[in-house]
Every structure is written in C-alpha cells, then in structure tokens.
mmCIF file of C-alpha atoms and ligand atoms in Angstrom:
data_model
loop_
_atom_site.group_PDB
_atom_site.id
_atom_site.type_symbol
_atom_site.label_atom_id
_atom_site.label_comp_id
_atom_site.label_asym_id
_atom_site.label_seq_id
_atom_site.Cartn_x
_atom_site.Cartn_y
_atom_site.Cartn_z
ATOM 1 C CA MET A 1 -4.199 15.146 5.941
ATOM 2 C CA ARG A 2 -1.516 14.004 3.485
ATOM 3 C CA LEU A 3 -0.088 10.653 4.523
ATOM 4 C CA VAL A 4 2.236 7.948 3.265
ATOM 5 C CA PHE A 5 1.801 4.384 4.536
ATOM 6 C CA LEU A 6 5.170 2.679 4.455
ATOM 7 C CA GLY A 7 6.115 -0.915 5.213
ATOM 8 C CA ALA A 8 6.945 -4.261 3.690
ATOM 9 C CA PRO A 9 4.380 -6.060 1.519
ATOM 10 C CA GLY A 10 1.808 -7.766 3.723
ATOM 11 C CA VAL A 11 2.065 -5.494 6.767
ATOM 12 C CA GLY A 12 -1.564 -4.452 6.331
ATOM 13 C CA LYS A 13 -1.094 -0.947 4.894
ATOM 14 C CA GLY A 14 -3.858 -1.275 2.327
ATOM 15 C CA THR A 15 -6.439 -2.676 4.738
ATOM 16 C CA GLN A 16 -5.679 0.004 7.315
ATOM 17 C CA ALA A 17 -5.780 2.715 4.649
ATOM 18 C CA ASP A 18 -9.300 1.583 3.675
ATOM 19 C CA ARG A 19 -10.396 1.991 7.282
ATOM 20 C CA VAL A 20 -8.837 5.432 7.549
ATOM 21 C CA THR A 21 -10.630 6.448 4.343
ATOM 22 C CA ALA A 22 -13.926 5.209 5.790
ATOM 23 C CA GLN A 23 -13.450 7.179 9.028
ATOM 24 C CA PHE A 24 -11.650 10.334 7.936
ATOM 25 C CA GLY A 25 -12.499 10.559 4.237
ATOM 26 C CA TRP A 26 -9.056 11.001 2.651
ATOM 27 C CA PRO A 27 -8.906 8.825 -0.464
ATOM 28 C CA LYS A 28 -6.413 5.978 -0.747
ATOM 29 C CA ILE A 29 -4.022 6.051 -3.666
ATOM 30 C CA SER A 30 -2.617 2.541 -4.056
ATOM 31 C CA THR A 31 -0.119 2.167 -6.877
ATOM 32 C CA GLY A 32 -0.478 -1.630 -6.586
ATOM 33 C CA ASP A 33 -4.269 -1.370 -7.123
ATOM 34 C CA LEU A 34 -3.810 1.048 -10.036
ATOM 35 C CA LEU A 35 -1.303 -1.308 -11.655
ATOM 36 C CA ARG A 36 -3.532 -4.370 -11.122
ATOM 37 C CA GLU A 37 -6.398 -2.449 -12.737
ATOM 38 C CA ALA A 38 -4.180 -1.687 -15.752
ATOM 39 C CA VAL A 39 -3.204 -5.378 -15.931
ATOM 40 C CA ARG A 40 -6.857 -6.421 -15.779
ATOM 41 C CA LYS A 41 -7.775 -4.008 -18.579
ATOM 42 C CA GLN A 42 -4.734 -5.163 -20.536
ATOM 43 C CA THR A 43 -3.595 -1.631 -21.302
ATOM 44 C CA PRO A 44 -0.079 -1.381 -22.840
ATOM 45 C CA LEU A 45 1.169 -0.139 -19.450
ATOM 46 C CA GLY A 46 -0.536 -3.056 -17.698
ATOM 47 C CA ILE A 47 0.904 -5.671 -20.078
ATOM 48 C CA GLU A 48 4.402 -4.263 -19.520
ATOM 49 C CA ALA A 49 4.002 -3.868 -15.723
ATOM 50 C CA LYS A 50 2.706 -7.439 -15.281
ATOM 51 C CA LYS A 51 6.127 -8.893 -16.101
ATOM 52 C CA SER A 52 7.790 -7.010 -13.222
ATOM 53 C CA MET A 53 4.884 -7.619 -10.851
ATOM 54 C CA ASP A 54 4.828 -11.384 -11.439
ATOM 55 C CA ALA A 55 8.571 -11.507 -10.823
ATOM 56 C CA GLY A 56 8.140 -9.585 -7.546
ATOM 57 C CA LYS A 57 10.135 -6.666 -8.935
ATOM 58 C CA LEU A 58 9.267 -2.987 -8.984
ATOM 59 C CA VAL A 59 7.866 -1.430 -12.122
ATOM 60 C CA PRO A 60 9.927 1.518 -13.394
ATOM 61 C CA ASP A 61 9.792 4.714 -11.312
ATOM 62 C CA SER A 62 8.613 6.751 -14.318
ATOM 63 C CA VAL A 63 5.479 4.578 -14.672
ATOM 64 C CA VAL A 64 4.289 4.861 -11.067
ATOM 65 C CA ILE A 65 5.289 8.510 -10.762
ATOM 66 C CA GLY A 66 3.089 9.322 -13.773
ATOM 67 C CA MET A 67 0.154 7.474 -12.219
ATOM 68 C CA VAL A 68 0.519 9.232 -8.863
ATOM 69 C CA ARG A 69 0.909 12.654 -10.497
ATOM 70 C CA GLU A 70 -2.378 12.130 -12.335
ATOM 71 C CA LYS A 71 -4.193 11.027 -9.161
ATOM 72 C CA LEU A 72 -2.877 13.902 -7.047
ATOM 73 C CA GLY A 73 -4.361 16.312 -9.576
ATOM 74 C CA GLU A 74 -7.873 14.963 -9.042
ATOM 75 C CA PRO A 75 -10.297 17.157 -7.053
ATOM 76 C CA LEU A 76 -10.891 14.309 -4.576
ATOM 77 C CA CYS A 77 -7.268 14.475 -3.404
ATOM 78 C CA GLN A 78 -7.188 18.204 -2.693
ATOM 79 C CA ASN A 79 -8.089 17.846 0.999
ATOM 80 C CA GLY A 80 -5.691 15.008 1.690
ATOM 81 C CA PHE A 81 -4.858 11.460 0.662
ATOM 82 C CA ILE A 82 -3.185 8.281 1.799
ATOM 83 C CA LEU A 83 -0.443 6.954 -0.416
ATOM 84 C CA ASP A 84 -0.313 3.173 -0.070
ATOM 85 C CA GLY A 85 2.704 1.484 -1.648
ATOM 86 C CA PHE A 86 4.215 4.716 -2.970
ATOM 87 C CA PRO A 87 6.963 5.874 -2.703
ATOM 88 C CA ARG A 88 8.947 2.637 -2.789
ATOM 89 C CA THR A 89 12.339 4.037 -3.785
ATOM 90 C CA VAL A 90 14.269 7.167 -2.805
ATOM 91 C CA PRO A 91 13.912 8.662 -6.334
ATOM 92 C CA GLN A 92 10.108 8.178 -6.035
ATOM 93 C CA ALA A 93 10.163 9.964 -2.656
ATOM 94 C CA GLU A 94 12.113 12.843 -4.138
ATOM 95 C CA GLU A 95 9.730 13.132 -7.038
ATOM 96 C CA LEU A 96 6.803 13.093 -4.606
ATOM 97 C CA ASN A 97 8.369 16.027 -2.740
ATOM 98 C CA ARG A 98 8.594 17.934 -6.014
ATOM 99 C CA MET A 99 4.998 17.101 -6.982
ATOM 100 C CA LEU A 100 3.719 18.337 -3.623
ATOM 101 C CA ALA A 101 5.956 21.433 -3.655
ATOM 102 C CA ASP A 102 4.519 22.326 -7.083
ATOM 103 C CA ARG A 103 1.107 22.318 -5.407
ATOM 104 C CA GLY A 104 2.379 24.341 -2.441
ATOM 105 C CA VAL A 105 1.815 21.523 0.071
ATOM 106 C CA THR A 106 3.900 18.998 2.021
ATOM 107 C CA LEU A 107 3.392 15.564 3.535
ATOM 108 C CA ASP A 108 1.966 15.585 7.053
ATOM 109 C CA ARG A 109 3.250 12.204 8.141
ATOM 110 C CA VAL A 110 4.732 8.896 7.045
ATOM 111 C CA ILE A 111 3.381 5.961 9.020
ATOM 112 C CA ASN A 112 5.795 3.036 9.045
ATOM 113 C CA PHE A 113 4.018 -0.280 9.762
ATOM 114 C CA ARG A 114 6.218 -2.803 11.531
ATOM 115 C CA VAL A 115 5.490 -6.546 11.527
ATOM 116 C CA THR A 116 7.880 -9.510 11.949
ATOM 117 C CA ARG A 117 9.041 -11.334 8.829
ATOM 118 C CA GLU A 118 7.355 -14.523 10.005
ATOM 119 C CA ASP A 119 3.983 -12.786 10.311
ATOM 120 C CA ILE A 120 4.391 -11.099 6.938
ATOM 121 C CA VAL A 121 4.909 -14.429 5.186
ATOM 122 C CA LYS A 122 1.855 -15.895 6.978
ATOM 123 C CA ARG A 123 -0.284 -12.905 6.034
ATOM 124 C CA LEU A 124 0.766 -12.854 2.384
ATOM 125 C CA SER A 125 0.528 -16.570 1.733
ATOM 126 C CA GLY A 126 -3.008 -16.782 3.185
ATOM 127 C CA ARG A 127 -4.300 -13.619 1.519
ATOM 128 C CA ARG A 128 -7.187 -14.010 -0.927
ATOM 129 C CA SER A 129 -8.900 -11.193 -2.743
ATOM 130 C CA CYS A 130 -11.976 -10.540 -4.761
ATOM 131 C CA PRO A 131 -11.161 -9.736 -8.388
ATOM 132 C CA LYS A 132 -14.465 -7.844 -8.695
ATOM 133 C CA CYS A 133 -14.892 -5.592 -5.632
ATOM 134 C CA HIS A 134 -11.271 -5.857 -4.327
ATOM 135 C CA SER A 135 -12.305 -6.979 -0.814
ATOM 136 C CA VAL A 136 -9.418 -8.725 0.900
ATOM 137 C CA PHE A 137 -9.650 -11.851 3.090
ATOM 138 C CA HIS A 138 -7.284 -14.265 4.778
ATOM 139 C CA VAL A 139 -7.788 -18.015 4.922
ATOM 140 C CA ASP A 140 -7.115 -18.063 8.699
ATOM 141 C CA PHE A 141 -7.402 -14.512 10.060
ATOM 142 C CA VAL A 142 -10.261 -12.987 8.032
ATOM 143 C CA ALA A 143 -11.933 -16.034 6.554
ATOM 144 C CA PRO A 144 -14.917 -15.384 4.261
ATOM 145 C CA LYS A 145 -18.275 -16.735 5.502
ATOM 146 C CA ILE A 146 -18.360 -19.230 2.616
ATOM 147 C CA SER A 147 -14.922 -20.621 1.846
ATOM 148 C CA GLY A 148 -13.469 -19.198 -1.363
ATOM 149 C CA GLN A 149 -16.319 -16.746 -1.927
ATOM 150 C CA CYS A 150 -16.442 -12.958 -1.441
ATOM 151 C CA ASP A 151 -18.754 -11.918 1.433
ATOM 152 C CA ARG A 152 -19.599 -8.679 -0.310
ATOM 153 C CA CYS A 153 -20.409 -9.725 -3.880
ATOM 154 C CA GLY A 154 -20.227 -13.533 -4.003
ATOM 155 C CA THR A 155 -17.407 -13.646 -6.584
ATOM 156 C CA ALA A 156 -14.865 -16.491 -6.354
ATOM 157 C CA LEU A 157 -11.802 -15.305 -4.426
ATOM 158 C CA VAL A 158 -8.350 -15.540 -5.993
ATOM 159 C CA GLN A 159 -4.793 -15.548 -4.744
ATOM 160 C CA ARG A 160 -2.751 -12.693 -6.183
ATOM 161 C CA SER A 161 -0.208 -14.136 -8.608
ATOM 162 C CA ASP A 162 2.524 -12.315 -6.675
ATOM 163 C CA ASP A 163 1.482 -13.885 -3.342
ATOM 164 C CA LYS A 164 2.977 -17.252 -4.356
ATOM 165 C CA PRO A 165 5.910 -18.325 -2.117
ATOM 166 C CA GLU A 166 8.733 -17.726 -4.660
ATOM 167 C CA THR A 167 7.432 -14.264 -5.477
ATOM 168 C CA ILE A 168 6.895 -13.346 -1.831
ATOM 169 C CA GLU A 169 10.586 -13.964 -1.237
ATOM 170 C CA ALA A 170 11.560 -11.770 -4.189
ATOM 171 C CA ARG A 171 9.232 -8.968 -3.044
ATOM 172 C CA LEU A 172 10.685 -8.991 0.453
ATOM 173 C CA ARG A 173 14.203 -8.844 -0.981
ATOM 174 C CA VAL A 174 13.202 -5.868 -3.134
ATOM 175 C CA TYR A 175 11.680 -4.214 -0.075
ATOM 176 C CA ASP A 176 14.898 -4.659 1.929
ATOM 177 C CA GLU A 177 17.087 -3.338 -0.851
ATOM 178 C CA GLN A 178 15.031 -0.564 -2.390
ATOM 179 C CA THR A 179 12.237 0.500 -0.030
ATOM 180 C CA SER A 180 13.603 0.128 3.501
ATOM 181 C CA PRO A 181 16.059 3.051 2.994
ATOM 182 C CA LEU A 182 12.958 5.276 2.996
ATOM 183 C CA MET A 183 12.683 4.834 6.777
ATOM 184 C CA ALA A 184 15.961 6.705 7.321
ATOM 185 C CA TYR A 185 15.035 9.134 4.546
ATOM 186 C CA TYR A 186 11.801 10.225 6.255
ATOM 187 C CA GLU A 187 13.273 9.946 9.740
ATOM 188 C CA GLY A 188 15.860 12.500 8.609
ATOM 189 C CA LYS A 189 13.014 14.797 7.606
ATOM 190 C CA ASN A 190 11.240 14.299 10.945
ATOM 191 C CA LYS A 191 8.230 12.836 9.203
ATOM 192 C CA LEU A 192 8.311 9.219 10.383
ATOM 193 C CA SER A 193 6.005 7.579 12.933
ATOM 194 C CA ASN A 194 6.595 3.890 13.596
ATOM 195 C CA LEU A 195 3.483 1.824 14.187
ATOM 196 C CA ASP A 196 3.321 -1.681 15.636
ATOM 197 C CA GLY A 197 1.384 -3.609 12.976
ATOM 198 C CA ALA A 198 1.195 -6.876 14.945
ATOM 199 C CA GLY A 199 -2.077 -8.391 16.087
ATOM 200 C CA GLU A 200 -5.636 -8.156 14.883
ATOM 201 C CA MET A 201 -6.749 -5.626 12.306
ATOM 202 C CA ALA A 202 -8.963 -3.777 14.808
ATOM 203 C CA GLN A 203 -6.143 -3.505 17.351
ATOM 204 C CA VAL A 204 -3.773 -2.091 14.746
ATOM 205 C CA TYR A 205 -6.445 0.352 13.655
ATOM 206 C CA ASP A 206 -6.920 1.600 17.226
ATOM 207 C CA ARG A 207 -3.201 2.320 17.450
ATOM 208 C CA LEU A 208 -3.235 4.028 14.076
ATOM 209 C CA ALA A 209 -6.298 6.162 14.796
ATOM 210 C CA LYS A 210 -4.655 7.383 18.020
ATOM 211 C CA VAL A 211 -1.588 8.493 16.073
ATOM 212 C CA LEU A 212 -3.765 10.289 13.508
ATOM 213 C CA VAL A 213 -5.874 12.005 16.154
ATOM 214 C CA GLY A 214 -2.612 13.034 17.873
ATOM 215 C CA LEU A 215 -1.636 14.674 14.581
ATOM 216 C CA GLY A 216 -4.863 16.663 14.565
ATOM 217 C CA ALA A 217 -7.141 14.429 12.472
ATOM 218 C CA THR A 218 -10.853 14.897 13.178
HETATM 219 P P1 AMP B 1 1.381 -3.845 -3.814
HETATM 220 O O1 AMP B 1 -0.046 -4.137 -4.067
HETATM 221 O O2 AMP B 1 1.617 -2.474 -3.226
HETATM 222 O O3 AMP B 1 2.090 -4.926 -3.031
HETATM 223 O O4 AMP B 1 2.102 -3.799 -5.251
HETATM 224 C C1 AMP B 1 2.118 -4.930 -6.100
HETATM 225 C C2 AMP B 1 3.234 -4.788 -7.126
HETATM 226 O O5 AMP B 1 3.019 -3.620 -7.929
HETATM 227 C C3 AMP B 1 4.632 -4.606 -6.549
HETATM 228 O O6 AMP B 1 5.249 -5.821 -6.194
HETATM 229 C C4 AMP B 1 5.337 -3.910 -7.706
HETATM 230 O O7 AMP B 1 5.657 -4.823 -8.746
HETATM 231 C C5 AMP B 1 4.258 -2.984 -8.233
HETATM 232 N N1 AMP B 1 4.279 -1.666 -7.539
HETATM 233 C C6 AMP B 1 3.332 -1.155 -6.706
HETATM 234 N N2 AMP B 1 3.683 0.057 -6.260
HETATM 235 C C7 AMP B 1 4.890 0.331 -6.821
HETATM 236 C C8 AMP B 1 5.797 1.422 -6.731
HETATM 237 N N3 AMP B 1 5.538 2.501 -5.976
HETATM 238 N N4 AMP B 1 6.948 1.360 -7.467
HETATM 239 C C9 AMP B 1 7.218 0.312 -8.247
HETATM 240 N N5 AMP B 1 6.424 -0.770 -8.363
HETATM 241 C C10 AMP B 1 5.259 -0.769 -7.656
#
C-alpha cells in the first residue's frame, strides 16, 4: 500500500508509521530522518539544510524531492511505502504525483492525523530521542526506564534542536501556511482520511490499523 501520513509536527506520524511498518511491512520514508542523517554526517546537503531546520523552516522543495525520488526507486519500496513528513507543500505533492505516474502507480491513501494545538506543543516539548538508534521517548508519556537513557541501546537521549519552544512555534506557523493546504488538495482528489490522533499511542494505532484494514491491508 502506498500511503502519505499528513499532519502537523508532533501529531505522532513517525511513531505510528514505525508501527505500521512493523505490522504490514511497508517501509517508512521520513524526509526529516533523511535530513537529520545528512546533518549528522555533515554532508554539503546536511550543512545547508541544518540552517532551515534549526529555524523551523522548510528546506527547499528541490532538496527533499530529490531524496524522495531516490528512495522510491529502491527495491524495498516497490510493494508500498509510507511517506512521513512528505509532501509538505503543494508543489511537493504535485511532484510526487508525477514521480508515481512515471512508475505507473498512484497513492492509495493520505492519512491526516488530527491533534489539538495544546497537545502538539506538549508532545513536542517533552520529546527526547536517541541519536544512535533513533528510538523516540517522551518525558511524561513514554518515559525511558532510566531517565535520560535509551531503553534500546543505552545511549544518552537528546532533545531535537528544533523541539525548543521558539522553533516549535515557527514550525507550527510553517505548517499552517505551507502544509495545511494539502488537506484540501487531497480531499479534492478523494484521497484523504482524517484520523483522530488524540490519546495514547496504542489507541491511535488501533484506529489507524482499522482504517488500513478497511482499505484492504493484510
Ligand atoms: P520532521 O522530522 O518531519 O518534523 O522534519 C524536521 C525538519 O526537516 C522540518 O522542520 C524541515 O525543516 C525539514 N523537512 C522535513 N521534511 C521536509 C519536507 N518534506 N519539505 C521541506 N522540509 C522538510
């Protein structure tokens, strides 16, 4: 199944995508993860992208489109994928349509995660992640067994530089201005399913899995 997970930063798209991958097997393509990897490796693209990311702004469409095109060509993505954090602008969505059309396929569904602004800010400001294995925790909701330490590999957890309060505000503004129009865009194409993203991770996943099974996922 070819899916897009849409929603503001902090709605839980990435965490839910990991669970879907574990159950159904379609790989997650997260442009945020790919960019953070480039930043970590200090590639020229990563050094350039870091400036936008730290300011809570989007990196240029051409950069992320190139990354997604490369990923979609990989054998692992031929039976489906979950795009997490892409597209984020209408031009990215249009380019995605072209990329898929070139391969003779279309998107099956766009899942739009909905969470109140208040909850989003709580989720983002308490988020901590492992720089080594990328496991994600939350100081209140998904606390690691030992405070500040990754349950999986023991590495010291960090707060993403763009999860600081000033940057959270900028990211939400960018979402409202540049990404939220995608709801109407996909609604107009009859591709959108809204999903209530409130509550515990497992509850949200139950709702999501029902939608996917309803779409024919096995
Ligand atoms: P995320 O992990 O999805 O919240 O992404 C972190 C940051 O990476 C964003 O705030 C943007 O600066 C950048 N980014 C990720 N995906 C995209 C995208 N599709 N278009 C532009 N910038 C992106």
